[in-house]
Amino acid sequence: MTTGTDSASQEWRNGWPLVLAGAVGYSLFSIMANCVGAFMEPLGREFGFSRTLLSAGLPLAAMVNMLFAPFIGLFVDRRGARGIALPGIIALALCICGFSFINGSPVQWFALWTAYAFAAVLISVNVWSAAVAGAFSIGRGLALGAMLTGTAVAQAAIPPVATLLIDHFGWRTAFVWLGVGWGGVTFAICYLCFMIARRSEASRAADAAPVVGHDLPGLTIREAWRDSGLQRIAVSTFLLLIVTIGLIIHQIPILTEAGVTREHAAWLAGLGGLAGIAGKIVTGWLMDRFRPNLVGGLTIAVVALAFLLLLDGVRTPVLIVIAMVINGYAAGCKVQICSYLTSRYGGLRNFGTIFGFMSSLIALGSAIGPVLAGKVYDMTGGYTPFLIGGGIACVICGLLIVTLPAYPDWGDKASGAR
C-alpha cells in the first residue's frame, strides 16, 4: 500500500507489474464473452442450438461468479492475488480447450460451462482490481483503467481472431488455439510479473512495515451495506451490465442482420475494443483529476447513443461504425468506474470483499443480459425492443452516478479529487 507522500511516478515504479498482470489476466477472463458471438453461427448450424441456448452459458458462469466473488475477494484481502490467480489461469485455459469436445448435447454444453465458471471466478475482476487498488492511490484511476484494458484488448482481438480460426481450421481447433495460445502466454506473463512485484514488495518492507488488514482506512462490511453511495453504484452497475453485456454478446448477430458480413462484423467488434482501450485510459486519467462521479456518469450515459444508432431504420454504414466506437469507448469503462468509485466510497479496508459483492452484481447482470437479448430476438424476430430499452437504461445509470454525493476523505492525497 502506498503512503500519502508517494508520488504518482513512485506508485507506477512499484506497481506496474501488478497492472500488467491484471491486464493480461483479465483479457483471458474476457475471452469467452468476446468469442461466443463468433461461434453462434457455426454451432447453431451444426447442432441446431437456439440463440437463447447459445447465450445461456455465460449467464451460468456469471451466476457462479455472483455466488463466489465475495469469498474470492475475502481471500485476496487476507492472502493476496497471486495464490489464486495463477492456478485459475491454468484451469481456465484448459476449460476453453474443453469446448472443442462439444457433441450437440445441451447437458454437455452446460457441464462445460459449469467447469468454465468455477475456473473463471479465480481470475475475475475483483482479484485484479484489489491487487491494483492496493498499490495505487494518487494514480488509482489511471492504474485501474490500464489494468482493465485487458478486456478491451480481448474485445478488439478475439472476434476477428476467433472468426479467422473458425474459417480456416474449424470451430473445434479454434477453441484449442484460444485456450493454449492465449492461456499459455497469460500464465507466463503473470508469473513473471508476480515475481517482480514480490521482490519489489520485499525491498520496500525492509524500509517500512506495510499497511495491511484493519490498519487500512475504509468501511466495515456492515457499514458498506448501509452506505447510500455504494448502493447507488451497485444499482447503476447492475442495470448497465444487463444491457451492455447483452449488446456485446449479440453484436455480431445484430450487425449481420443489418447487412454486414460476418468478417466485417468481427472487425467492427474489434474496432470497438480498440476504442475501449482509449476509453479506459482517458477515463482513468480524467477521474484522477476531476469529479469521478461526473466523469463516470457522463461516460455511461453516452452509451445510449450506441444502442439508438443500431436501431432498424436509423442505422447506416457510417452510423454503425460510430455506434461501435461509442460502445467500445464508453461501455468498456463500466467495470473501471465501478471499481474506482467503490474504492473511494468504501475505502481499502475491505475493498476485496466489498468489490466482491459488486462483482456478484456484475455477474448477475452479465447473466441476465445475453439471455434477455436472445429471448427478445426469439420472441420478436429482432433486437429492436432490446436496443430501445438499452438506450433508456444507460441514461438512468448515468444519472445515478452523476448525482452521487462527495465520497469520504480516507486520508490519502487522491481523496481530494472528488
Short mmCIF file of C-alpha atoms in Angstrom, two decimals:
data_model
loop_
_atom_site.label_atom_id
_atom_site.label_comp_id
_atom_site.label_asym_id
_atom_site.label_seq_id
_atom_site.Cartn_x
_atom_site.Cartn_y
_atom_site.Cartn_z
CA MET A 1 0.00 0.00 0.00
CA THR A 2 1.38 3.42 -0.92
CA THR A 3 1.59 6.26 1.58
CA GLY A 4 0.40 9.84 1.20
CA THR A 5 3.95 11.01 0.40
CA ASP A 6 4.35 8.75 -2.59
CA SER A 7 4.26 10.42 -5.98
CA ALA A 8 2.38 9.02 -8.94
CA SER A 9 5.67 8.08 -10.60
CA GLN A 10 6.76 6.16 -7.50
CA GLU A 11 3.45 4.30 -7.48
CA TRP A 12 3.98 3.27 -11.09
CA ARG A 13 7.58 2.21 -10.49
CA ASN A 14 6.42 -0.09 -7.71
CA GLY A 15 3.05 -1.17 -9.06
CA TRP A 16 3.43 -1.61 -12.83
CA PRO A 17 3.91 -5.42 -12.62
CA LEU A 18 0.51 -5.78 -10.95
CA VAL A 19 -1.13 -3.57 -13.60
CA LEU A 20 0.40 -5.64 -16.41
CA ALA A 21 -0.50 -8.95 -14.73
CA GLY A 22 -4.06 -7.72 -14.19
CA ALA A 23 -4.43 -6.55 -17.78
CA VAL A 24 -3.20 -9.83 -19.25
CA GLY A 25 -5.12 -11.97 -16.74
CA TYR A 26 -8.35 -10.08 -17.25
CA SER A 27 -8.00 -10.45 -21.02
CA LEU A 28 -8.04 -14.24 -20.56
CA PHE A 29 -11.09 -13.95 -18.31
CA SER A 30 -12.83 -11.99 -21.11
CA ILE A 31 -12.13 -14.42 -23.97
CA MET A 32 -15.39 -16.36 -23.92
CA ALA A 33 -17.54 -13.26 -23.56
CA ASN A 34 -15.96 -11.85 -26.70
CA CYS A 35 -15.86 -15.00 -28.84
CA VAL A 36 -19.32 -16.51 -28.21
CA GLY A 37 -20.81 -14.31 -30.91
CA ALA A 38 -18.32 -15.65 -33.46
CA PHE A 39 -19.21 -19.27 -32.55
CA MET A 40 -23.00 -18.76 -32.60
CA GLU A 41 -23.48 -19.32 -36.32
CA PRO A 42 -21.30 -22.45 -36.76
CA LEU A 43 -22.61 -24.09 -33.56
CA GLY A 44 -26.20 -23.21 -34.41
CA ARG A 45 -25.78 -24.56 -37.93
CA GLU A 46 -24.13 -27.84 -36.82
CA PHE A 47 -26.21 -28.65 -33.73
CA GLY A 48 -29.39 -26.60 -34.17
CA PHE A 49 -28.80 -24.65 -30.95
CA SER A 50 -31.12 -21.68 -30.45
CA ARG A 51 -29.80 -18.18 -29.72
CA THR A 52 -31.20 -18.48 -26.20
CA LEU A 53 -29.30 -21.72 -25.56
CA LEU A 54 -26.10 -20.35 -27.09
CA SER A 55 -26.41 -17.28 -24.87
CA ALA A 56 -27.06 -19.28 -21.69
CA GLY A 57 -23.50 -20.42 -21.00
CA LEU A 58 -22.08 -17.08 -19.96
CA PRO A 59 -25.01 -16.38 -17.64
CA LEU A 60 -24.31 -19.71 -15.92
CA ALA A 61 -20.68 -18.67 -15.45
CA ALA A 62 -21.87 -15.30 -14.21
CA MET A 63 -24.14 -16.92 -11.62
CA VAL A 64 -21.20 -18.89 -10.21
CA ASN A 65 -19.21 -15.66 -10.11
CA MET A 66 -22.09 -13.98 -8.32
CA LEU A 67 -22.16 -16.63 -5.59
CA PHE A 68 -18.41 -16.92 -5.01
CA ALA A 69 -16.96 -13.48 -5.84
CA PRO A 70 -17.30 -12.14 -2.25
CA PHE A 71 -15.41 -15.16 -0.89
CA ILE A 72 -12.70 -14.74 -3.54
CA GLY A 73 -12.45 -11.07 -2.53
CA LEU A 74 -12.12 -12.05 1.12
CA PHE A 75 -9.29 -14.44 0.21
CA VAL A 76 -7.49 -11.68 -1.72
CA ASP A 77 -7.92 -9.26 1.21
CA ARG A 78 -6.22 -11.75 3.53
CA ARG A 79 -3.74 -13.62 1.29
CA GLY A 80 -3.17 -11.63 -1.90
CA ALA A 81 -3.94 -12.30 -5.56
CA ARG A 82 -1.03 -14.49 -6.66
CA GLY A 83 -2.03 -17.70 -4.86
CA ILE A 84 -5.43 -17.79 -6.50
CA ALA A 85 -4.77 -16.19 -9.89
CA LEU A 86 -2.02 -18.46 -11.23
CA PRO A 87 -3.93 -21.74 -10.68
CA GLY A 88 -7.01 -20.03 -12.08
CA ILE A 89 -5.23 -19.15 -15.32
CA ILE A 90 -4.23 -22.77 -15.91
CA ALA A 91 -7.70 -24.07 -15.09
CA LEU A 92 -9.45 -21.55 -17.34
CA ALA A 93 -7.16 -22.26 -20.30
CA LEU A 94 -7.91 -25.98 -20.02
CA CYS A 95 -11.65 -25.30 -19.83
CA ILE A 96 -11.57 -23.21 -23.01
CA CYS A 97 -9.86 -26.11 -24.78
CA GLY A 98 -12.58 -28.39 -23.42
CA PHE A 99 -15.21 -26.66 -25.57
CA SER A 100 -13.64 -28.37 -28.60
CA PHE A 101 -15.38 -31.59 -27.45
CA ILE A 102 -18.94 -30.24 -27.85
CA ASN A 103 -21.14 -33.02 -29.27
CA GLY A 104 -24.51 -31.29 -29.54
CA SER A 105 -25.87 -32.31 -26.14
CA PRO A 106 -27.34 -29.40 -24.16
CA VAL A 107 -26.39 -31.27 -20.95
CA GLN A 108 -22.76 -31.41 -22.03
CA TRP A 109 -22.93 -27.76 -23.12
CA PHE A 110 -23.97 -26.70 -19.62
CA ALA A 111 -21.45 -29.07 -17.99
CA LEU A 112 -18.61 -27.44 -19.93
CA TRP A 113 -19.84 -24.00 -18.94
CA THR A 114 -20.09 -25.08 -15.29
CA ALA A 115 -16.45 -26.17 -15.26
CA TYR A 116 -15.50 -22.95 -17.02
CA ALA A 117 -17.45 -20.92 -14.45
CA PHE A 118 -15.57 -22.28 -11.43
CA ALA A 119 -12.23 -21.64 -13.16
CA ALA A 120 -13.18 -18.13 -14.28
CA VAL A 121 -14.13 -16.93 -10.79
CA LEU A 122 -10.49 -17.44 -9.74
CA ILE A 123 -9.34 -14.68 -12.13
CA SER A 124 -12.40 -12.44 -12.07
CA VAL A 125 -12.18 -8.67 -11.95
CA ASN A 126 -12.20 -8.32 -8.15
CA VAL A 127 -8.96 -10.34 -7.92
CA TRP A 128 -7.06 -7.98 -10.21
CA SER A 129 -8.79 -4.79 -9.02
CA ALA A 130 -7.96 -5.47 -5.37
CA ALA A 131 -4.29 -6.02 -6.21
CA VAL A 132 -4.03 -2.82 -8.25
CA ALA A 133 -6.14 -0.61 -5.96
CA GLY A 134 -3.94 -1.55 -3.01
CA ALA A 135 -0.80 -0.47 -4.85
CA PHE A 136 -2.07 2.92 -6.07
CA SER A 137 -3.67 5.97 -4.51
CA ILE A 138 -2.79 9.13 -6.45
CA GLY A 139 -2.95 7.40 -9.82
CA ARG A 140 -5.55 4.77 -8.97
CA GLY A 141 -7.99 5.75 -11.71
CA LEU A 142 -5.37 5.50 -14.44
CA ALA A 143 -3.92 2.29 -12.97
CA LEU A 144 -7.32 0.59 -12.86
CA GLY A 145 -8.02 1.83 -16.37
CA ALA A 146 -4.72 0.43 -17.65
CA MET A 147 -5.38 -2.88 -15.90
CA LEU A 148 -8.88 -3.14 -17.35
CA THR A 149 -7.60 -2.53 -20.89
CA GLY A 150 -7.11 -6.29 -20.87
CA THR A 151 -10.78 -6.81 -21.60
CA ALA A 152 -10.66 -4.13 -24.31
CA VAL A 153 -7.70 -5.89 -25.93
CA ALA A 154 -9.72 -9.10 -25.86
CA GLN A 155 -12.73 -7.28 -27.32
CA ALA A 156 -10.55 -5.91 -30.12
CA ALA A 157 -8.60 -9.06 -30.91
CA ILE A 158 -10.80 -12.05 -30.12
CA PRO A 159 -13.75 -11.57 -32.55
CA PRO A 160 -11.58 -11.31 -35.69
CA VAL A 161 -9.07 -13.90 -34.42
CA ALA A 162 -11.83 -16.36 -33.50
CA THR A 163 -13.58 -15.81 -36.84
CA LEU A 164 -10.31 -16.34 -38.71
CA LEU A 165 -9.54 -19.53 -36.78
CA ILE A 166 -13.06 -20.88 -37.35
CA ASP A 167 -12.98 -20.15 -41.08
CA HIS A 168 -9.54 -21.70 -41.62
CA PHE A 169 -9.34 -24.53 -39.08
CA GLY A 170 -12.90 -25.16 -37.87
CA TRP A 171 -14.54 -24.23 -34.61
CA ARG A 172 -13.09 -27.14 -32.61
CA THR A 173 -9.48 -26.22 -33.38
CA ALA A 174 -10.33 -22.56 -32.76
CA PHE A 175 -11.23 -23.33 -29.13
CA VAL A 176 -7.92 -25.19 -28.64
CA TRP A 177 -5.85 -22.37 -30.10
CA LEU A 178 -7.61 -19.81 -27.92
CA GLY A 179 -7.09 -21.85 -24.76
CA VAL A 180 -3.50 -22.97 -25.31
CA GLY A 181 -2.25 -19.86 -27.08
CA TRP A 182 -3.83 -17.07 -25.06
CA GLY A 183 -3.79 -19.04 -21.82
CA GLY A 184 -0.12 -20.04 -22.10
CA VAL A 185 1.06 -16.51 -22.79
CA THR A 186 -1.10 -15.19 -19.95
CA PHE A 187 0.38 -17.61 -17.42
CA ALA A 188 3.98 -16.81 -18.41
CA ILE A 189 3.49 -13.04 -18.19
CA CYS A 190 1.54 -13.13 -14.92
CA TYR A 191 4.05 -15.47 -13.27
CA LEU A 192 6.95 -13.14 -14.12
CA CYS A 193 5.02 -10.03 -13.04
CA PHE A 194 4.11 -11.54 -9.67
CA MET A 195 7.76 -12.48 -9.11
CA ILE A 196 8.88 -8.92 -9.85
CA ALA A 197 6.16 -7.50 -7.59
CA ARG A 198 7.17 -9.79 -4.71
CA ARG A 199 10.82 -8.70 -4.94
CA SER A 200 9.78 -5.04 -5.03
CA GLU A 201 7.49 -5.54 -2.03
CA ALA A 202 10.27 -7.28 -0.08
CA SER A 203 12.68 -4.42 -0.71
CA ARG A 204 10.14 -1.84 0.44
CA ALA A 205 9.36 -3.87 3.56
CA ALA A 206 12.98 -3.53 4.61
CA ASP A 207 12.46 0.23 4.97
CA ALA A 208 8.94 0.36 6.40
CA ALA A 209 6.31 -2.08 7.60
CA PRO A 210 3.46 -2.44 5.08
CA VAL A 211 -0.01 -1.29 5.93
CA VAL A 212 -2.30 -4.32 5.95
CA GLY A 213 -5.60 -5.65 7.20
CA HIS A 214 -7.66 -3.48 9.51
CA ASP A 215 -4.98 -0.75 9.61
CA LEU A 216 -6.19 0.34 6.18
CA PRO A 217 -8.85 3.08 6.11
CA GLY A 218 -12.36 2.24 4.99
CA LEU A 219 -15.80 0.94 5.85
CA THR A 220 -16.61 -2.25 7.65
CA ILE A 221 -18.76 -4.76 5.79
CA ARG A 222 -21.79 -3.75 7.87
CA GLU A 223 -21.23 -0.05 7.13
CA ALA A 224 -20.79 -0.77 3.43
CA TRP A 225 -24.19 -2.48 3.25
CA ARG A 226 -25.85 0.69 4.59
CA ASP A 227 -23.88 3.25 2.55
CA SER A 228 -26.18 5.07 0.10
CA GLY A 229 -23.34 5.91 -2.29
CA LEU A 230 -22.31 2.27 -2.63
CA GLN A 231 -25.96 1.27 -3.02
CA ARG A 232 -26.41 3.64 -5.97
CA ILE A 233 -23.17 2.48 -7.56
CA ALA A 234 -24.42 -1.09 -7.22
CA VAL A 235 -27.81 -0.39 -8.83
CA SER A 236 -26.26 1.57 -11.70
CA THR A 237 -23.65 -1.11 -12.36
CA PHE A 238 -26.19 -3.95 -12.25
CA LEU A 239 -28.59 -2.31 -14.70
CA LEU A 240 -25.77 -1.21 -17.00
CA LEU A 241 -24.27 -4.69 -17.19
CA ILE A 242 -27.60 -6.22 -18.20
CA VAL A 243 -27.90 -4.11 -21.32
CA THR A 244 -24.24 -3.69 -22.33
CA ILE A 245 -23.25 -7.35 -21.96
CA GLY A 246 -26.36 -8.30 -23.89
CA LEU A 247 -25.23 -5.97 -26.67
CA ILE A 248 -21.63 -7.23 -26.64
CA ILE A 249 -22.61 -10.91 -26.82
CA HIS A 250 -25.11 -10.31 -29.62
CA GLN A 251 -23.26 -7.56 -31.50
CA ILE A 252 -22.11 -9.81 -34.36
CA PRO A 253 -25.63 -11.20 -34.99
CA ILE A 254 -27.03 -7.65 -34.73
CA LEU A 255 -24.56 -6.41 -37.31
CA THR A 256 -25.05 -9.33 -39.69
CA GLU A 257 -28.81 -8.75 -39.63
CA ALA A 258 -28.08 -5.14 -40.58
CA GLY A 259 -26.41 -6.44 -43.75
CA VAL A 260 -22.81 -6.55 -42.51
CA THR A 261 -20.85 -9.70 -43.40
CA ARG A 262 -19.58 -11.91 -40.58
CA GLU A 263 -15.99 -10.95 -41.34
CA HIS A 264 -16.74 -7.22 -41.31
CA ALA A 265 -18.89 -7.61 -38.19
CA ALA A 266 -15.98 -9.25 -36.41
CA TRP A 267 -13.66 -6.42 -37.40
CA LEU A 268 -16.21 -3.83 -36.28
CA ALA A 269 -16.41 -5.58 -32.91
CA GLY A 270 -12.62 -5.38 -32.80
CA LEU A 271 -12.80 -1.66 -33.58
CA GLY A 272 -14.97 -1.24 -30.51
CA GLY A 273 -12.31 -2.99 -28.47
CA LEU A 274 -9.62 -0.59 -29.71
CA ALA A 275 -11.86 2.33 -28.78
CA GLY A 276 -12.26 0.70 -25.37
CA ILE A 277 -8.51 0.82 -24.74
CA ALA A 278 -8.54 4.57 -25.31
CA GLY A 279 -11.69 4.91 -23.21
CA LYS A 280 -10.22 3.19 -20.17
CA ILE A 281 -7.00 5.21 -20.25
CA VAL A 282 -8.71 8.56 -20.85
CA THR A 283 -11.48 7.89 -18.32
CA GLY A 284 -8.96 6.80 -15.68
CA TRP A 285 -6.85 9.91 -16.26
CA LEU A 286 -9.92 12.16 -16.04
CA MET A 287 -11.20 10.52 -12.83
CA ASP A 288 -7.84 11.16 -11.14
CA ARG A 289 -8.15 14.87 -11.93
CA PHE A 290 -11.85 15.79 -11.94
CA ARG A 291 -15.02 14.71 -10.15
CA PRO A 292 -15.08 10.94 -10.72
CA ASN A 293 -18.85 10.66 -10.47
CA LEU A 294 -19.34 13.36 -13.13
CA VAL A 295 -16.77 11.78 -15.47
CA GLY A 296 -18.15 8.30 -14.88
CA GLY A 297 -21.82 9.23 -15.15
CA LEU A 298 -21.44 11.12 -18.41
CA THR A 299 -19.33 8.30 -19.88
CA ILE A 300 -22.03 5.77 -19.01
CA ALA A 301 -24.89 7.91 -20.35
CA VAL A 302 -23.18 8.31 -23.73
CA VAL A 303 -23.51 4.54 -24.32
CA ALA A 304 -27.22 5.18 -25.00
CA LEU A 305 -26.23 6.58 -28.40
CA ALA A 306 -24.68 3.26 -29.41
CA PHE A 307 -27.97 1.45 -28.78
CA LEU A 308 -30.06 4.02 -30.62
CA LEU A 309 -27.77 4.23 -33.65
CA LEU A 310 -28.10 0.46 -34.21
CA LEU A 311 -31.89 0.61 -34.47
CA ASP A 312 -33.52 -0.67 -37.66
CA GLY A 313 -34.46 2.37 -39.75
CA VAL A 314 -31.79 4.53 -38.13
CA ARG A 315 -28.57 2.65 -38.80
CA THR A 316 -26.44 3.35 -41.84
CA PRO A 317 -22.92 2.06 -42.55
CA VAL A 318 -21.42 5.24 -41.09
CA LEU A 319 -23.69 5.22 -38.03
CA ILE A 320 -22.90 1.55 -37.38
CA VAL A 321 -19.18 2.38 -37.22
CA ILE A 322 -19.89 5.35 -34.92
CA ALA A 323 -22.06 3.17 -32.69
CA MET A 324 -19.35 0.52 -32.35
CA VAL A 325 -16.75 3.16 -31.47
CA ILE A 326 -19.04 4.76 -28.87
CA ASN A 327 -19.96 1.40 -27.38
CA GLY A 328 -16.33 0.34 -27.21
CA TYR A 329 -15.12 3.63 -25.74
CA ALA A 330 -17.80 4.18 -23.12
CA ALA A 331 -19.24 0.77 -22.30
CA GLY A 332 -15.76 -0.62 -21.79
CA CYS A 333 -15.33 1.67 -18.79
CA LYS A 334 -18.25 0.32 -16.78
CA VAL A 335 -16.27 -2.03 -14.52
CA GLN A 336 -13.46 0.52 -14.19
CA ILE A 337 -15.90 3.19 -13.00
CA CYS A 338 -17.47 0.77 -10.53
CA SER A 339 -14.14 -0.40 -9.08
CA TYR A 340 -12.76 3.14 -8.78
CA LEU A 341 -15.86 4.55 -7.10
CA THR A 342 -16.12 1.51 -4.81
CA SER A 343 -12.54 2.06 -3.63
CA ARG A 344 -13.26 5.75 -2.95
CA TYR A 345 -16.64 5.36 -1.24
CA GLY A 346 -15.77 2.18 0.65
CA GLY A 347 -12.02 2.65 1.23
CA LEU A 348 -9.44 -0.14 1.13
CA ARG A 349 -10.03 -1.79 4.50
CA ASN A 350 -12.33 -4.42 2.99
CA PHE A 351 -12.14 -3.46 -0.68
CA GLY A 352 -11.70 -7.00 -1.97
CA THR A 353 -14.78 -8.21 -0.12
CA ILE A 354 -16.92 -5.15 -0.91
CA PHE A 355 -15.98 -5.21 -4.57
CA GLY A 356 -16.59 -8.94 -4.46
CA PHE A 357 -20.24 -8.14 -3.77
CA MET A 358 -20.16 -5.58 -6.60
CA SER A 359 -18.69 -8.32 -8.79
CA SER A 360 -21.63 -10.52 -7.84
CA LEU A 361 -23.97 -7.88 -9.25
CA ILE A 362 -21.75 -7.52 -12.30
CA ALA A 363 -22.01 -11.26 -12.77
CA LEU A 364 -25.78 -11.31 -12.25
CA GLY A 365 -26.25 -8.50 -14.76
CA SER A 366 -23.95 -10.33 -17.17
CA ALA A 367 -26.07 -13.45 -16.69
CA ILE A 368 -29.36 -11.72 -17.42
CA GLY A 369 -28.24 -9.57 -20.36
CA PRO A 370 -27.34 -12.18 -23.00
CA VAL A 371 -30.37 -14.34 -22.22
CA LEU A 372 -32.64 -11.29 -22.27
CA ALA A 373 -31.30 -10.19 -25.66
CA GLY A 374 -31.61 -13.73 -27.02
CA LYS A 375 -35.15 -14.07 -25.67
CA VAL A 376 -36.16 -10.76 -27.23
CA TYR A 377 -34.83 -12.00 -30.56
CA ASP A 378 -36.54 -15.39 -30.31
CA MET A 379 -39.88 -13.79 -29.37
CA THR A 380 -39.91 -10.81 -31.76
CA GLY A 381 -37.59 -11.87 -34.56
CA GLY A 382 -35.34 -8.88 -34.00
CA TYR A 383 -33.38 -6.84 -31.48
CA THR A 384 -35.27 -3.52 -31.69
CA PRO A 385 -37.04 -3.69 -28.26
CA PHE A 386 -33.77 -4.63 -26.59
CA LEU A 387 -31.91 -1.72 -28.23
CA ILE A 388 -34.56 0.81 -27.21
CA GLY A 389 -34.61 -0.45 -23.62
CA GLY A 390 -30.82 -0.44 -23.50
CA GLY A 391 -30.63 3.20 -24.52
CA ILE A 392 -33.09 4.24 -21.79
CA ALA A 393 -31.27 2.16 -19.17
CA CYS A 394 -27.90 3.78 -19.95
CA VAL A 395 -29.31 7.25 -19.33
CA ILE A 396 -30.75 6.16 -15.96
CA CYS A 397 -27.45 4.56 -14.95
CA GLY A 398 -25.52 7.69 -15.84
CA LEU A 399 -27.85 9.87 -13.75
CA LEU A 400 -27.39 7.63 -10.71
CA ILE A 401 -23.62 8.16 -10.87
CA VAL A 402 -23.64 11.88 -11.75
CA THR A 403 -25.81 12.68 -8.72
CA LEU A 404 -23.64 10.82 -6.17
CA PRO A 405 -22.55 12.84 -3.10
CA ALA A 406 -18.88 13.54 -2.37
CA TYR A 407 -17.00 10.48 -1.15
CA PRO A 408 -15.20 10.35 2.24
CA ASP A 409 -11.66 11.61 2.72
CA TRP A 410 -9.77 8.47 3.74
CA GLY A 411 -6.59 10.40 4.42
CA ASP A 412 -4.72 9.91 1.14
CA LYS A 413 -3.73 12.56 -1.34
CA ALA A 414 -6.03 11.29 -4.05
CA SER A 415 -9.12 11.74 -1.95
CA GLY A 416 -9.11 15.44 -2.56
CA ALA A 417 -10.30 14.96 -6.11
CA ARG A 418 -13.98 14.50 -5.76
#
